[in-house]
Short mmCIF file of C-alpha atoms in Angstrom, two decimals:
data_model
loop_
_atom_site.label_atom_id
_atom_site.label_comp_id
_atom_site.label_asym_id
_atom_site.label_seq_id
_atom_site.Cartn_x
_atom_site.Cartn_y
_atom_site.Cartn_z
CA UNK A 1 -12.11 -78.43 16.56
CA UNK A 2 -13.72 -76.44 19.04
CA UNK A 3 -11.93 -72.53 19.71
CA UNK A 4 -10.09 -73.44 22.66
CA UNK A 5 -8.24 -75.61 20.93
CA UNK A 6 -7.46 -72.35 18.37
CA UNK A 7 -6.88 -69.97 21.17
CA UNK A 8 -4.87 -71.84 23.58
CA UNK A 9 -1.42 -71.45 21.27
CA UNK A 10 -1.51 -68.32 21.10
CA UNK A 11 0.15 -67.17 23.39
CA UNK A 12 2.93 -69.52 22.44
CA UNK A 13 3.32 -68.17 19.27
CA UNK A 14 3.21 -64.71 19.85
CA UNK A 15 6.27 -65.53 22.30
CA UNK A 16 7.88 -66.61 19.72
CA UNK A 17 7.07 -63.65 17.75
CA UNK A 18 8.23 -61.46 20.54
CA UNK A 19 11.45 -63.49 21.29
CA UNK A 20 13.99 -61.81 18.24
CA UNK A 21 12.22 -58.05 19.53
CA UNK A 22 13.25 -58.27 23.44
CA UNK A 23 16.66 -59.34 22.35
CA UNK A 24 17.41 -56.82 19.81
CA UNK A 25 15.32 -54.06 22.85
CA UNK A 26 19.15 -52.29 24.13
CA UNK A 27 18.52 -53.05 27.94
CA UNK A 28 20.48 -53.88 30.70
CA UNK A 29 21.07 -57.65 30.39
CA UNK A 30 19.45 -58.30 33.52
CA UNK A 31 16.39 -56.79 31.91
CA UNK A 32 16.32 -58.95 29.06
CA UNK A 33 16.51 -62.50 30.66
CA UNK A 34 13.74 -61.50 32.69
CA UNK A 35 11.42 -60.41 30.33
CA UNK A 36 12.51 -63.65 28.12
CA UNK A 37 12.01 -66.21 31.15
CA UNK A 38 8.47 -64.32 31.44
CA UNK A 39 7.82 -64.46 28.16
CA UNK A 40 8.89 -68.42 27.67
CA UNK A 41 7.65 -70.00 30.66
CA UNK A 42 4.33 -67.79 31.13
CA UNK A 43 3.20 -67.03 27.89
CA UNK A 44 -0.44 -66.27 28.92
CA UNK A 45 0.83 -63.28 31.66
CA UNK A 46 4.06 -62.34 30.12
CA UNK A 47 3.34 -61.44 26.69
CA UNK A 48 0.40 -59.01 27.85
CA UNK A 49 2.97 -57.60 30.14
CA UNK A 50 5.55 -57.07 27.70
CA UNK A 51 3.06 -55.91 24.93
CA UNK A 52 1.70 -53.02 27.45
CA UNK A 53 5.18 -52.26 29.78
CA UNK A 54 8.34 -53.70 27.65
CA UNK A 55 8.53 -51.45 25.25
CA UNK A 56 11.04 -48.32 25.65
CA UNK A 57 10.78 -46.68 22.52
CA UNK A 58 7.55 -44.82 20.04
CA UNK A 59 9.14 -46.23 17.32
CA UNK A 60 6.91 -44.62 14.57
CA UNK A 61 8.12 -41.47 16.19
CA UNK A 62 12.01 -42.27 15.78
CA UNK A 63 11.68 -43.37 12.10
CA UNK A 64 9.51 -40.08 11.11
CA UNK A 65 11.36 -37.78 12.97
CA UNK A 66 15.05 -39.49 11.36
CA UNK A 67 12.96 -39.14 8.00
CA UNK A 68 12.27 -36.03 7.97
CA UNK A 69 13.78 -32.00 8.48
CA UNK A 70 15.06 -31.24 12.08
CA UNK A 71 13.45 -28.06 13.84
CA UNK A 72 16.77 -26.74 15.35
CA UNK A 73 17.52 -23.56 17.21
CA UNK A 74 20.03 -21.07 15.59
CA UNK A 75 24.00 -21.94 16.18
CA UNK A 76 24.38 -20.01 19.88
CA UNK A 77 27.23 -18.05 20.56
CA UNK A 78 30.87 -19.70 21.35
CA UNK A 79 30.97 -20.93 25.07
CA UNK A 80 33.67 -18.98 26.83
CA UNK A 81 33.80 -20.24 30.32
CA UNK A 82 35.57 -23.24 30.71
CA UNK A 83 33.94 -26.21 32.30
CA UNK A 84 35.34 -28.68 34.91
CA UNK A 85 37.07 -31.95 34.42
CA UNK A 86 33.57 -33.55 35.57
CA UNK A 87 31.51 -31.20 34.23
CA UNK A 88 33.31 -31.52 30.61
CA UNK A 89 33.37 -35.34 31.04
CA UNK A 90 29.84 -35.81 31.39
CA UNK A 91 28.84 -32.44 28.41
CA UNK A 92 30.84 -34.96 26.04
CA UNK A 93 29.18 -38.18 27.01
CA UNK A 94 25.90 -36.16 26.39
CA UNK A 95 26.79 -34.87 23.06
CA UNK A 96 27.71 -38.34 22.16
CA UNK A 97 24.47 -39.50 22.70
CA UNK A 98 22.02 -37.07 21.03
CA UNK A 99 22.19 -33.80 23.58
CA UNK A 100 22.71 -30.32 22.29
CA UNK A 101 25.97 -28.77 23.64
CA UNK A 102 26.22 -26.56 26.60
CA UNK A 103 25.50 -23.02 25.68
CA UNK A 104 25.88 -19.78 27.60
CA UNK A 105 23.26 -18.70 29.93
CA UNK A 106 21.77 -16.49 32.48
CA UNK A 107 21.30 -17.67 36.22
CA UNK A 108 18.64 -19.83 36.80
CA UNK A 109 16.10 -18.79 39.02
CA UNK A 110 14.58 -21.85 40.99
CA UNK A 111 11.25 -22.48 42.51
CA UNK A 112 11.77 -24.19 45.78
CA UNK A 113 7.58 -24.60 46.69
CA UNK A 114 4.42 -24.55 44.53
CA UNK A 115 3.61 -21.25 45.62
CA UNK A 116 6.67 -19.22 44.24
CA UNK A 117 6.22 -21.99 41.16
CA UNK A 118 2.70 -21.02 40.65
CA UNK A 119 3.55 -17.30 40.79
CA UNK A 120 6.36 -17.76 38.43
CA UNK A 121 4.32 -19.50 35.51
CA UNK A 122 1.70 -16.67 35.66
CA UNK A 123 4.52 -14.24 35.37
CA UNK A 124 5.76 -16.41 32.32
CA UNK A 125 2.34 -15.76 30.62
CA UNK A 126 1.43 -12.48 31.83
CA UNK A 127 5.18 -11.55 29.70
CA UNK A 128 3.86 -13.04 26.58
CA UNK A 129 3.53 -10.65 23.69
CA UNK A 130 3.80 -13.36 20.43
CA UNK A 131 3.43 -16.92 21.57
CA UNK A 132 3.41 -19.02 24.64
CA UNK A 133 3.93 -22.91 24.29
CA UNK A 134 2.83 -24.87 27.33
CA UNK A 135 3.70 -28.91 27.29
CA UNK A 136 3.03 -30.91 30.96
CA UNK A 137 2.44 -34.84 31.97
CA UNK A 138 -0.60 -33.94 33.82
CA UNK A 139 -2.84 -30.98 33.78
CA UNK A 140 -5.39 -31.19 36.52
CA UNK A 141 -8.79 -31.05 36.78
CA UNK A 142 -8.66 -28.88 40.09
CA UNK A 143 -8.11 -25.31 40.53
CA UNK A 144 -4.67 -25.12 39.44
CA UNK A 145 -5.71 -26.42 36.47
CA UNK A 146 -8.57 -24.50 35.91
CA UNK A 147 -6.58 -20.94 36.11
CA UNK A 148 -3.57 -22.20 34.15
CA UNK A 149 -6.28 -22.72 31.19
CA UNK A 150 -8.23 -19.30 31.92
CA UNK A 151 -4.85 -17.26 32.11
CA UNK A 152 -4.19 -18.89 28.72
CA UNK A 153 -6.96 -18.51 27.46
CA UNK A 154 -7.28 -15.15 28.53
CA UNK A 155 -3.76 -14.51 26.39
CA UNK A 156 -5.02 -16.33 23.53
CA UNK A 157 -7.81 -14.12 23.13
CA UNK A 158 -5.47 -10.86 23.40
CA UNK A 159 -4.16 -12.37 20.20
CA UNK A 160 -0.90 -14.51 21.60
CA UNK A 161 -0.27 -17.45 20.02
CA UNK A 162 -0.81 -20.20 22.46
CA UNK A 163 -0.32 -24.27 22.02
CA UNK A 164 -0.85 -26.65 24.65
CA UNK A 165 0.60 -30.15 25.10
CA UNK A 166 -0.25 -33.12 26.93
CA UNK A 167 0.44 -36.75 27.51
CA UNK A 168 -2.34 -38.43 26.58
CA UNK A 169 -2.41 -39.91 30.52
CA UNK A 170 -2.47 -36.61 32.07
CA UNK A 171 -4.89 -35.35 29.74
CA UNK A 172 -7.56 -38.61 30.26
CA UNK A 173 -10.61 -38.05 30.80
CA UNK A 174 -12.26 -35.01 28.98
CA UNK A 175 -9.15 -33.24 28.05
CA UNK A 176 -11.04 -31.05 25.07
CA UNK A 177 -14.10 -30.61 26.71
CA UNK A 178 -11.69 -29.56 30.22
CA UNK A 179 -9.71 -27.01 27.66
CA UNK A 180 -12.72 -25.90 25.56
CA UNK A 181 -12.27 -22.09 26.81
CA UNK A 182 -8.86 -22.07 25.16
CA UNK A 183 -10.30 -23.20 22.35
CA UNK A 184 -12.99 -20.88 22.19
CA UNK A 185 -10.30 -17.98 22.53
CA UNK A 186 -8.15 -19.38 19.81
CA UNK A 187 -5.60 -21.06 21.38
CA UNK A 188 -4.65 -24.98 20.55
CA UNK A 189 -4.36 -27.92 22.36
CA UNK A 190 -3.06 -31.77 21.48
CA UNK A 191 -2.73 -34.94 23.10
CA UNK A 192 0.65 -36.28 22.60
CA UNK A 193 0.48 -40.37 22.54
CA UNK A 194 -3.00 -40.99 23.50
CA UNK A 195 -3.88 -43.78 26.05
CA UNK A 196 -7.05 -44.50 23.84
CA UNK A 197 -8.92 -45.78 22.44
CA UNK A 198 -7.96 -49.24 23.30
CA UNK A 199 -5.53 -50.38 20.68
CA UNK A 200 -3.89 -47.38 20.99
CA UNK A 201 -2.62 -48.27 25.34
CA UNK A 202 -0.40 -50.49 23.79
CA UNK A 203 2.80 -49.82 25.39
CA UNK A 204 1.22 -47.49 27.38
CA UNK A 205 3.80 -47.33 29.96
CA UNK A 206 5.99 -45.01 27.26
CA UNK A 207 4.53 -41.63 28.69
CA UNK A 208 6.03 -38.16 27.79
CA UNK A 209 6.77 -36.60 31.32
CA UNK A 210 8.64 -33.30 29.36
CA UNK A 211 7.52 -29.80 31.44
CA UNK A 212 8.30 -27.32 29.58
CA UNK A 213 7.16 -23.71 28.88
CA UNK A 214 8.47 -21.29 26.20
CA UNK A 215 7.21 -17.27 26.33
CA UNK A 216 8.42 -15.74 22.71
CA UNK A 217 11.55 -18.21 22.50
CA UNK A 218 13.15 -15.57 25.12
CA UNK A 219 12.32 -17.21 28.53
CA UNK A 220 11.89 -20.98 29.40
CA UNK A 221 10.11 -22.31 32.77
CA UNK A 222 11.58 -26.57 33.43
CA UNK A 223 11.23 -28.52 36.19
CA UNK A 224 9.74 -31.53 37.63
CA UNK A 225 6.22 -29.97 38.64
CA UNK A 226 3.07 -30.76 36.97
CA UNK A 227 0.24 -28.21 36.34
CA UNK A 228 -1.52 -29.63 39.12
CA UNK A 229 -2.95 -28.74 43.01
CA UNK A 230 -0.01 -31.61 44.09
CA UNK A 231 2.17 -29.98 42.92
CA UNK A 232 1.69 -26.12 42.29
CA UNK A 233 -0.80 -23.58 43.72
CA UNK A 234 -1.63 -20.02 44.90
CA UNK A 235 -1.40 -20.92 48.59
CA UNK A 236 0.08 -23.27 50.46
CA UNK A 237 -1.82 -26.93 49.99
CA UNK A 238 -1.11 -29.87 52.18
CA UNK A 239 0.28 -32.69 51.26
CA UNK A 240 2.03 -31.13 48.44
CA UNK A 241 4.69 -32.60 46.55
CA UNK A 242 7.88 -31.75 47.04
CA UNK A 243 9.67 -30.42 43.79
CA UNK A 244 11.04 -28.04 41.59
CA UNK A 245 10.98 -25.46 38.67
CA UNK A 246 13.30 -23.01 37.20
CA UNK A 247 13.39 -20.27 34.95
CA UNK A 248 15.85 -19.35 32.44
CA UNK A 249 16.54 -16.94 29.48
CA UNK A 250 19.38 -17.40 26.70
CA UNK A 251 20.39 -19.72 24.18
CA UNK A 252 19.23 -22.55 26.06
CA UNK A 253 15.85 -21.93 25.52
CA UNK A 254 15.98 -22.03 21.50
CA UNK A 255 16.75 -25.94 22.52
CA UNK A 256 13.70 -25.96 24.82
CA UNK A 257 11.48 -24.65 22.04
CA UNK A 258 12.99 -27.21 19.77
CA UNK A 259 12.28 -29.87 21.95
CA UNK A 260 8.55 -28.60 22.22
CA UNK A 261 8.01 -28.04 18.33
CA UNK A 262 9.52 -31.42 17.46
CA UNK A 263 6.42 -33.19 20.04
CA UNK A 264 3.88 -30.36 18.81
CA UNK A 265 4.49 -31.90 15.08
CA UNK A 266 4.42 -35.63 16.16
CA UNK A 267 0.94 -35.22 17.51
CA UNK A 268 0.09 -33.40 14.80
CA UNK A 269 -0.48 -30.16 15.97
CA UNK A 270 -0.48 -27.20 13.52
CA UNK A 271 2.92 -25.98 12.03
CA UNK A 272 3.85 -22.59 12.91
CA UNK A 273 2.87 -19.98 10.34
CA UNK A 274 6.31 -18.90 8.39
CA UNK A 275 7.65 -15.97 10.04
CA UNK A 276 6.80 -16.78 13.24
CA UNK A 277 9.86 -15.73 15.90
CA UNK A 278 10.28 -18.80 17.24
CA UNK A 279 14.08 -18.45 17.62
CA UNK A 280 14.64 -14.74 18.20
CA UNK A 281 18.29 -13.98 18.95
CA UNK A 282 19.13 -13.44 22.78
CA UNK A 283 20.39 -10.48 23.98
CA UNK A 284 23.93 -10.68 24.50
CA UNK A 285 23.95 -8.42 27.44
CA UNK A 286 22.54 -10.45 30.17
CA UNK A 287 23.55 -10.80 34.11
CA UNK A 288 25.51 -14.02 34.39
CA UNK A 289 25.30 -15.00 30.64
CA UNK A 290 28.50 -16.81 30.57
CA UNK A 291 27.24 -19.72 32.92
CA UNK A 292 27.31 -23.01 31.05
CA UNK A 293 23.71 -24.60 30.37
CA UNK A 294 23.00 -27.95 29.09
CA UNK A 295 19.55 -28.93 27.85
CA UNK A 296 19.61 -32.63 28.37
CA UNK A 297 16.23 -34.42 26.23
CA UNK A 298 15.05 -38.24 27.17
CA UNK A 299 11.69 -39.78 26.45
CA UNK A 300 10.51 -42.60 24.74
CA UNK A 301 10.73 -40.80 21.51
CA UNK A 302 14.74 -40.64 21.05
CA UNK A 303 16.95 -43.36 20.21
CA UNK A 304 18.76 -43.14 22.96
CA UNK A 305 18.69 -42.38 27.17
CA UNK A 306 21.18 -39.56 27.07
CA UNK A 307 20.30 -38.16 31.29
CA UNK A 308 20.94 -42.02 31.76
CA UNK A 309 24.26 -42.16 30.52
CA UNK A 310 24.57 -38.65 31.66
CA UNK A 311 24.25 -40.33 35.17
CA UNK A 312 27.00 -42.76 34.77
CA UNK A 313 29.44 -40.19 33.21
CA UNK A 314 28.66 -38.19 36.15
CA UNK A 315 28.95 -41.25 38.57
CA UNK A 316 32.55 -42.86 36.28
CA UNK A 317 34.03 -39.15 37.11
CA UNK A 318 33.50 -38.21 39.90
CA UNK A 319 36.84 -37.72 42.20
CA UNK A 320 35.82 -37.37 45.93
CA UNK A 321 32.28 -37.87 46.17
CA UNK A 322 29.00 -38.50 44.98
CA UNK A 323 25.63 -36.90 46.73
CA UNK A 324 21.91 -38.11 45.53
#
């Protein structure tokens, strides 16, 4: 029997290997017959497809992080301002499905344009004193790039504690050789969910596209910007993106550093030394510190898609209109 004749099932079978996995996948409905009429009736395209976009979850990561000790901020302080019908309605839908509950915080202070985002994450680091805990989608190879490692490793090598985190997309190609200086200095940087080599872009689609910075576990920086010329830089660029970042300090940010330790551990980054003041208590006295902050987490590392039901709790209460 010559191989054709070995090879040409395949794809059959591994269909109907895949068949009992899309239907137990939680997915809109929609979703599923799709990927099943691919799967069934184009075997040879669809299970390829499926194999490198179906998936939604890491689920190595969900069964080792439920099977093991969660890093969780100290209990914050009682929320005293009262939230609105909508506002409560969608804070309990979140809870519900995996978020931390709204704390008290300072005001936010939003970036509206690279260039006041840009100045605002050097400010971040130049305020480091222990530790500074940078995680991105992308980190360009370009000038922004280039000075967000320098100022970092510049820190690093005044003896602040400095980890660096990045999808293993946005850190393709060269992402050690590209980070080397912060290396050098004593700083420490991981790929989270590398793209390869090849049998690891399986499922490559499920990217981590968290931005999130943590100076001493006092003051976060969030937002949708990368650490990239597109999207942040000392002057004005054309052709920029347009986004945003924010700053905050408070309670808030103990979930923030949470959310950064848990992906520092899953790709195997080293553990903090005990002692560490990772969660230091916030100061009590700050300007606006009764404003209620939710840290909402999603990513193909949790169980669930709590900013997507977030969304429809938002949309379900919502009494006179709705603006996107």
């Amino acid at each position: 029997m010559s191989w054709e004749a070995w090879v040409a099932p395949l794809p059959y079978l591994l269909a109907l290997l895949l068949v009992p996995r899309v239907i137990h996948e939680r997915r809109p409905s929609g979703a599923t017959v799709a990927w099943l009429l691919a799967i069934g009736l184009f075997p040879a395209l669809g299970v390829p497809l499926y194999l490198l976009l179906g998936g939604r979850t890491i689920r190595r990561r969900i069964r080792a992080r439920t099977g093991r000790e969660e890093i969780a901020p100290p209990s914050p302080p009682p929320l005293e301002a009262e939230l609105g019908p909508v506002a409560s309605r969608c804070s309990e839908t979140l809870v519900r499905v995996g978020a931390p509950p709204p704390v008290p915080g300072p005001g936010v202070r939003f970036f509206e344009d690279g260039v006041s985002a840009y100045a605002g994450l050097m400010e971040a680091f130049d305020r480091a004193r222990h530790h500074i805990h940078v995680q991105t989608f992308i980190l360009g190879r370009d000038p922004t790039g280039r000075a967000v490692v320098r100022r970092l490793a510049e820190r690093a090598a005044e003896g602040v504690r400095v980890r660096l985190l990045v999808d293993g997309f946005g850190a393709f190609p060269f992402f050690y050789r590209f980070t080397a200086p912060l290396a050098r200095a004593g700083g420490e940087a991981r790929i989270f969910h590398p793209t390869f080599p090849v049998w690891r872009a399986v499922t490559a689609n499920l990217r981590n596209h968290r931005k999130i910075v943590v100076v001493d576990g006092e003051l976060a920086v969030v937002g949708g910007m990368n650490l990239k010329d597109e999207y942040m830089a000392p002057e004005p660029l054309p052709d920029q993106w347009i986004d945003y970042n924010m700053s905050l300090e408070g309670p808030g940010v103990g979930h923030l550093q949470a959310l950064f330790l848990e992906d520092w551990r899953d790709a195997g980054g080293r553990p903090p030394e005990p002692g560490e003041p990772l969660f230091p208590r916030p100061s009590p006295h700050v300007d606006g510190a009764e404003s209620p902050l939710q840290v909402v987490p999603s990513g193909p590392d949790l169980p669930r898609r709590p900013i997507h039901y977030g969304v429809l709790a938002a949309l379900t209460a919502a009494q006179r209109r709705v603006v996107i």
